GROMACS .gro file of C-alpha atoms in nm:
model
  295
    1MET     CA    1  -2.280  -2.553  -3.914
    2THR     CA    2  -2.230  -2.248  -4.133
    3ARG     CA    3  -1.916  -2.052  -4.055
    4HIS     CA    4  -1.870  -1.686  -4.130
    5GLY     CA    5  -1.532  -1.525  -4.177
    6PHE     CA    6  -1.348  -1.196  -4.202
    7THR     CA    7  -0.994  -1.066  -4.160
    8LEU     CA    8  -0.851  -0.797  -3.936
    9THR     CA    9  -0.538  -0.611  -4.040
   10ALA     CA   10  -0.293  -0.482  -3.784
   11ARG     CA   11  -0.167  -0.127  -3.803
   12GLY     CA   12   0.181  -0.146  -3.658
   13PRO     CA   13   0.364  -0.450  -3.516
   14PHE     CA   14   0.150  -0.744  -3.413
   15ASP     CA   15   0.244  -1.102  -3.324
   16PHE     CA   16  -0.051  -1.336  -3.289
   17GLY     CA   17   0.182  -1.609  -3.163
   18ALA     CA   18   0.269  -1.384  -2.868
   19THR     CA   19  -0.102  -1.347  -2.797
   20LEU     CA   20  -0.142  -1.724  -2.787
   21ARG     CA   21   0.156  -1.762  -2.555
   22PHE     CA   22   0.010  -1.502  -2.322
   23THR     CA   23  -0.306  -1.710  -2.280
   24GLU     CA   24  -0.101  -1.987  -2.117
   25GLY     CA   25  -0.069  -1.774  -1.805
   26TRP     CA   26  -0.412  -1.613  -1.815
   27PRO     CA   27  -0.675  -1.849  -1.667
   28VAL     CA   28  -0.962  -1.631  -1.785
   29THR     CA   29  -0.921  -1.757  -2.142
   30GLY     CA   30  -0.929  -2.123  -2.044
   31GLY     CA   31  -0.572  -2.178  -2.155
   32LEU     CA   32  -0.397  -2.221  -2.486
   33PRO     CA   33  -0.581  -2.438  -2.740
   34ALA     CA   34  -0.432  -2.782  -2.790
   35ASP     CA   35  -0.297  -2.713  -3.138
   36GLY     CA   36  -0.127  -2.387  -3.037
   37ARG     CA   37  -0.237  -2.218  -3.359
   38ALA     CA   38  -0.581  -2.076  -3.281
   39LEU     CA   39  -0.759  -1.879  -3.013
   40ARG     CA   40  -1.110  -2.013  -2.963
   41PHE     CA   41  -1.375  -1.871  -2.735
   42ALA     CA   42  -1.746  -1.815  -2.696
   43TYR     CA   43  -1.908  -1.508  -2.545
   44CYS     CA   44  -2.225  -1.303  -2.550
   45ALA     CA   45  -2.163  -1.025  -2.796
   46GLU     CA   46  -2.204  -0.683  -2.643
   47SER     CA   47  -2.385  -0.560  -2.953
   48ASP     CA   48  -2.688  -0.787  -2.897
   49TRP     CA   49  -2.603  -1.006  -2.593
   50LEU     CA   50  -2.647  -1.321  -2.805
   51PRO     CA   51  -2.389  -1.601  -2.788
   52ILE     CA   52  -2.128  -1.638  -3.060
   53GLY     CA   53  -1.830  -1.866  -3.108
   54VAL     CA   54  -1.505  -1.726  -3.243
   55THR     CA   55  -1.191  -1.884  -3.388
   56VAL     CA   56  -0.890  -1.662  -3.453
   57THR     CA   57  -0.585  -1.773  -3.653
   58ALA     CA   58  -0.284  -1.593  -3.792
   59ALA     CA   59  -0.305  -1.426  -4.132
   60PRO     CA   60  -0.069  -1.199  -4.326
   61ASP     CA   61  -0.055  -0.860  -4.150
   62GLY     CA   62  -0.323  -0.960  -3.900
   63VAL     CA   63  -0.565  -1.240  -3.821
   64ALA     CA   64  -0.838  -1.446  -3.984
   65VAL     CA   65  -1.158  -1.471  -3.782
   66ALA     CA   66  -1.430  -1.735  -3.818
   67THR     CA   67  -1.758  -1.698  -3.629
   68THR     CA   68  -2.053  -1.928  -3.568
   69ARG     CA   69  -2.305  -1.668  -3.682
   70ALA     CA   70  -2.302  -1.376  -3.919
   71ALA     CA   71  -2.064  -1.105  -3.804
   72GLY     CA   72  -2.172  -0.753  -3.886
   73PRO     CA   73  -1.964  -0.441  -3.822
   74ALA     CA   74  -2.037  -0.447  -3.447
   75ILE     CA   75  -1.898  -0.800  -3.406
   76ARG     CA   76  -1.593  -0.712  -3.611
   77GLU     CA   77  -1.529  -0.413  -3.387
   78GLU     CA   78  -1.566  -0.630  -3.076
   79VAL     CA   79  -1.316  -0.890  -3.195
   80ALA     CA   80  -1.076  -0.613  -3.299
   81ARG     CA   81  -1.105  -0.465  -2.950
   82ILE     CA   82  -1.045  -0.802  -2.785
   83LEU     CA   83  -0.719  -0.836  -2.979
   84SER     CA   84  -0.630  -0.464  -2.953
   85LEU     CA   85  -0.638  -0.445  -3.332
   86ASP     CA   86  -0.873  -0.148  -3.318
   87VAL     CA   87  -0.577   0.074  -3.228
   88ASP     CA   88  -0.300   0.197  -3.457
   89GLY     CA   89   0.013   0.065  -3.286
   90SER     CA   90   0.265   0.203  -3.534
   91GLY     CA   91   0.382   0.469  -3.288
   92PHE     CA   92   0.444   0.238  -2.993
   93ALA     CA   93   0.804   0.164  -3.093
   94GLU     CA   94   0.885   0.535  -3.072
   95ILE     CA   95   0.766   0.538  -2.711
   96GLY     CA   96   1.008   0.254  -2.641
   97GLU     CA   97   1.294   0.441  -2.804
   98ALA     CA   98   1.231   0.737  -2.574
   99ASP     CA   99   1.207   0.515  -2.262
  100PRO     CA  100   1.497   0.264  -2.253
  101VAL     CA  101   1.336   0.052  -1.980
  102LEU     CA  102   1.015   0.009  -2.176
  103GLY     CA  103   1.214  -0.023  -2.497
  104ASP     CA  104   1.413  -0.321  -2.366
  105LEU     CA  105   1.090  -0.488  -2.264
  106TRP     CA  106   0.920  -0.417  -2.597
  107ARG     CA  107   1.210  -0.559  -2.798
  108LYS     CA  108   1.168  -0.893  -2.622
  109SER     CA  109   0.811  -0.921  -2.754
  110PRO     CA  110   0.761  -0.647  -3.014
  111GLY     CA  111   0.426  -0.769  -3.141
  112LEU     CA  112   0.248  -0.843  -2.814
  113ARG     CA  113  -0.065  -0.636  -2.771
  114PRO     CA  114  -0.310  -0.649  -2.480
  115LEU     CA  115  -0.556  -0.937  -2.500
  116CYS     CA  116  -0.881  -0.806  -2.355
  117PHE     CA  117  -1.177  -0.967  -2.186
  118TRP     CA  118  -1.456  -1.051  -2.425
  119SER     CA  119  -1.656  -0.752  -2.292
  120PRO     CA  120  -1.639  -0.489  -2.015
  121TRP     CA  121  -1.935  -0.672  -1.858
  122GLU     CA  122  -1.737  -0.994  -1.831
  123ALA     CA  123  -1.433  -0.804  -1.703
  124ALA     CA  124  -1.646  -0.642  -1.432
  125CYS     CA  125  -1.786  -0.978  -1.324
  126TRP     CA  126  -1.435  -1.121  -1.311
  127ALA     CA  127  -1.320  -0.827  -1.099
  128VAL     CA  128  -1.589  -0.910  -0.842
  129ILE     CA  129  -1.539  -1.288  -0.851
  130VAL     CA  130  -1.160  -1.266  -0.808
  131GLN     CA  131  -1.173  -1.035  -0.506
  132ARG     CA  132  -1.007  -1.205  -0.206
  133SER     CA  133  -0.956  -1.517  -0.418
  134SER     CA  134  -0.680  -1.667  -0.627
  135MET     CA  135  -0.703  -1.637  -1.005
  136LEU     CA  136  -0.729  -2.015  -1.046
  137VAL     CA  137  -1.014  -2.051  -0.797
  138ALA     CA  138  -1.192  -1.749  -0.947
  139ALA     CA  139  -1.151  -1.892  -1.298
  140ARG     CA  140  -1.317  -2.218  -1.187
  141ILE     CA  141  -1.609  -2.029  -1.031
  142LYS     CA  142  -1.650  -1.815  -1.341
  143GLN     CA  143  -1.648  -2.127  -1.558
  144ARG     CA  144  -1.912  -2.295  -1.339
  145ILE     CA  145  -2.136  -1.991  -1.374
  146ALA     CA  146  -2.091  -2.001  -1.751
  147GLU     CA  147  -2.173  -2.370  -1.767
  148ARG     CA  148  -2.483  -2.337  -1.549
  149TYR     CA  149  -2.631  -2.014  -1.685
  150GLY     CA  150  -2.460  -1.951  -2.017
  151ALA     CA  151  -2.522  -2.085  -2.366
  152ARG     CA  152  -2.315  -2.368  -2.511
  153VAL     CA  153  -2.162  -2.292  -2.847
  154LEU     CA  154  -1.985  -2.538  -3.075
  155VAL     CA  155  -1.656  -2.389  -3.186
  156ASP     CA  156  -1.469  -2.609  -3.434
  157GLY     CA  157  -1.670  -2.903  -3.308
  158GLU     CA  158  -1.595  -2.848  -2.939
  159PRO     CA  159  -1.849  -2.710  -2.687
  160TYR     CA  160  -1.764  -2.378  -2.523
  161ALA     CA  161  -1.975  -2.217  -2.250
  162ALA     CA  162  -2.035  -1.846  -2.300
  163PHE     CA  163  -2.047  -1.637  -1.984
  164PRO     CA  164  -2.414  -1.537  -1.940
  165PRO     CA  165  -2.542  -1.194  -2.043
  166PRO     CA  166  -2.651  -0.932  -1.788
  167VAL     CA  167  -3.024  -1.008  -1.814
  168THR     CA  168  -2.959  -1.370  -1.712
  169LEU     CA  169  -2.746  -1.292  -1.406
  170LEU     CA  170  -2.991  -1.024  -1.299
  171GLU     CA  171  -3.235  -1.303  -1.208
  172ALA     CA  172  -2.985  -1.576  -1.114
  173ASP     CA  173  -2.908  -1.698  -0.765
  174GLY     CA  174  -2.699  -1.977  -0.625
  175LEU     CA  175  -2.389  -1.865  -0.813
  176GLY     CA  176  -2.159  -2.019  -0.556
  177LEU     CA  177  -2.047  -1.679  -0.433
  178PRO     CA  178  -2.094  -1.490  -0.106
  179ALA     CA  179  -2.425  -1.305  -0.091
  180GLN     CA  180  -2.251  -0.967  -0.113
  181LYS     CA  181  -2.073  -1.063  -0.435
  182GLU     CA  182  -2.394  -1.194  -0.590
  183GLU     CA  183  -2.565  -0.865  -0.510
  184TRP     CA  184  -2.274  -0.676  -0.666
  185LEU     CA  185  -2.307  -0.884  -0.983
  186ARG     CA  186  -2.675  -0.798  -1.006
  187GLY     CA  187  -2.586  -0.430  -0.971
  188LEU     CA  188  -2.330  -0.464  -1.250
  189ALA     CA  189  -2.590  -0.637  -1.466
  190ARG     CA  190  -2.821  -0.339  -1.426
  191ALA     CA  191  -2.537  -0.104  -1.519
  192ALA     CA  192  -2.460  -0.307  -1.832
  193LEU     CA  193  -2.824  -0.313  -1.939
  194ASP     CA  194  -2.842   0.064  -1.882
  195GLY     CA  195  -2.551   0.110  -2.123
  196VAL     CA  196  -2.305   0.230  -1.859
  197LEU     CA  197  -2.086  -0.079  -1.853
  198THR     CA  198  -2.024  -0.090  -2.228
  199THR     CA  199  -1.727  -0.030  -2.453
  200GLU     CA  200  -1.899   0.249  -2.646
  201HIS     CA  201  -1.981   0.444  -2.331
  202LEU     CA  202  -1.651   0.394  -2.150
  203ARG     CA  203  -1.429   0.467  -2.450
  204ALA     CA  204  -1.623   0.789  -2.519
  205LEU     CA  205  -1.522   0.930  -2.180
  206ASP     CA  206  -1.193   1.079  -2.068
  207PRO     CA  207  -1.006   0.795  -1.889
  208LEU     CA  208  -1.015   0.972  -1.552
  209GLU     CA  209  -1.388   1.031  -1.587
  210ALA     CA  210  -1.443   0.669  -1.692
  211LEU     CA  211  -1.245   0.540  -1.393
  212ALA     CA  212  -1.444   0.760  -1.155
  213GLU     CA  213  -1.773   0.641  -1.305
  214LEU     CA  214  -1.667   0.278  -1.275
  215ARG     CA  215  -1.563   0.320  -0.912
  216ALA     CA  216  -1.921   0.428  -0.838
  217LEU     CA  217  -2.051   0.087  -0.947
  218PRO     CA  218  -2.121  -0.182  -0.685
  219GLY     CA  219  -1.818  -0.384  -0.581
  220VAL     CA  220  -1.578  -0.185  -0.801
  221GLY     CA  221  -1.272  -0.031  -0.637
  222PRO     CA  222  -0.973   0.147  -0.795
  223PHE     CA  223  -0.802  -0.173  -0.914
  224SER     CA  224  -1.123  -0.317  -1.058
  225ALA     CA  225  -1.206   0.009  -1.234
  226GLY     CA  226  -0.869   0.004  -1.409
  227LEU     CA  227  -0.914  -0.359  -1.509
  228ILE     CA  228  -1.258  -0.293  -1.658
  229LEU     CA  229  -1.150   0.015  -1.853
  230ILE     CA  230  -0.816  -0.115  -1.977
  231ARG     CA  231  -0.869  -0.487  -2.021
  232GLY     CA  232  -1.247  -0.477  -2.064
  233ALA     CA  233  -1.318  -0.174  -2.281
  234GLY     CA  234  -0.968  -0.187  -2.429
  235ALA     CA  235  -0.890   0.181  -2.368
  236PRO     CA  236  -0.533   0.218  -2.500
  237ASP     CA  237  -0.424   0.521  -2.301
  238ALA     CA  238  -0.532   0.490  -1.939
  239PHE     CA  239  -0.318   0.446  -1.630
  240PRO     CA  240  -0.463   0.285  -1.316
  241GLY     CA  241  -0.444   0.509  -1.016
  242ASP     CA  242  -0.396   0.233  -0.760
  243GLU     CA  243  -0.256  -0.104  -0.860
  244PRO     CA  244  -0.005  -0.236  -0.604
  245ARG     CA  245   0.132  -0.519  -0.823
  246LEU     CA  246   0.200  -0.289  -1.118
  247PHE     CA  247   0.353  -0.030  -0.886
  248ALA     CA  248   0.585  -0.297  -0.741
  249ILE     CA  249   0.696  -0.394  -1.092
  250LEU     CA  250   0.761  -0.031  -1.184
  251ARG     CA  251   0.952   0.031  -0.861
  252GLU     CA  252   1.195  -0.245  -0.952
  253ALA     CA  253   1.215  -0.158  -1.320
  254TYR     CA  254   1.276   0.214  -1.267
  255GLY     CA  255   1.452   0.204  -0.931
  256LEU     CA  256   1.183   0.400  -0.749
  257PRO     CA  257   1.190   0.417  -0.368
  258GLN     CA  258   0.968   0.184  -0.167
  259ASP     CA  259   0.763   0.478  -0.041
  260ALA     CA  260   0.715   0.639  -0.382
  261PRO     CA  261   0.375   0.812  -0.399
  262PRO     CA  262   0.123   0.738  -0.676
  263ALA     CA  263   0.228   1.061  -0.846
  264ALA     CA  264   0.572   0.911  -0.910
  265TYR     CA  265   0.423   0.623  -1.106
  266ARG     CA  266   0.197   0.857  -1.300
  267LYS     CA  267   0.504   1.063  -1.392
  268VAL     CA  268   0.676   0.753  -1.533
  269ALA     CA  269   0.362   0.665  -1.728
  270GLU     CA  270   0.330   1.013  -1.880
  271ALA     CA  271   0.615   0.922  -2.117
  272TRP     CA  272   0.404   0.633  -2.254
  273ARG     CA  273   0.121   0.846  -2.396
  274PRO     CA  274  -0.085   0.762  -2.601
  275TYR     CA  275  -0.018   0.395  -2.512
  276ARG     CA  276  -0.015   0.396  -2.132
  277SER     CA  277  -0.243   0.092  -2.115
  278TRP     CA  278  -0.025  -0.102  -2.358
  279ALA     CA  279   0.295  -0.024  -2.170
  280SER     CA  280   0.139  -0.122  -1.837
  281PHE     CA  281   0.022  -0.447  -1.993
  282LEU     CA  282   0.373  -0.531  -2.112
  283PHE     CA  283   0.515  -0.484  -1.763
  284ARG     CA  284   0.244  -0.701  -1.607
  285ALA     CA  285   0.273  -0.973  -1.872
  286SER     CA  286   0.651  -0.983  -1.851
  287GLY     CA  287   0.659  -1.090  -1.488
  288TYR     CA  288   0.935  -0.831  -1.449
  289GLY     CA  289   1.153  -0.929  -1.157
  290GLY     CA  290   0.918  -1.222  -1.087
  291LEU     CA  291   0.642  -0.984  -0.979
  292GLY     CA  292   0.402  -1.003  -1.273
  293ASP     CA  293   0.061  -1.162  -1.219
  294GLY     CA  294  -0.029  -1.237  -1.582
  295ARG     CA  295  -0.326  -1.002  -1.587
   0.00000   0.00000   0.00000
């Protein structure tokens, strides 16, 4: 099979090894590859909704990317977004210097950037599937849906199931989910096909406007909206308005009172601009005080 390749250069600190280690605790990715040197996945590219396999390995100042089909500018942008290499991170260290709590955390893993879902569409589906479920159970359900309705792509000789595109799930039934969740997924599929649930659309909006628009979608609450915008579209400077786990982590890290209002957390996050999403990700990924959930 013909392989196509390109490189992505990081602006600012980046540690691909830290990205690989993060996948060990993030069931959505299917776990760390056996060799511990590459991130391999298959997905339906948002630019054309066709399946593509991707292999990412470390390279000087960035990563080397191999794909199973020709990768034009749109695919390159998608992979850069997935790895948060579409953002200049050279100023993030300065944010840490101004905030000692964040700075201590950053120095433990100075090159870790958010690893995003393969698309906002897939992030939205995950947000529905995982509701009132554990991450491990939700990951198994999501994988079953991919294997039943998605395309199989050979990545370095191994088959990977790509999560199906919106047009496929719009007509699918028997997903192994409650009827309400299946209806929500069909509503999300319509939103994706209408261009609402896309990186280009969501990143073009002010974060507060994007969050409000996402909350209007079926099955999407405040937490899900933040997940889709931050870890789906890869918006680097958004702060979720209601995320109990993150708030619990920040309470412990900054010594906030138990009854601190949402405004108190937003005030802490103001010091992280223009990397509020990145800082929030570091706190979640760190398991600070044993409270992190790996998302």
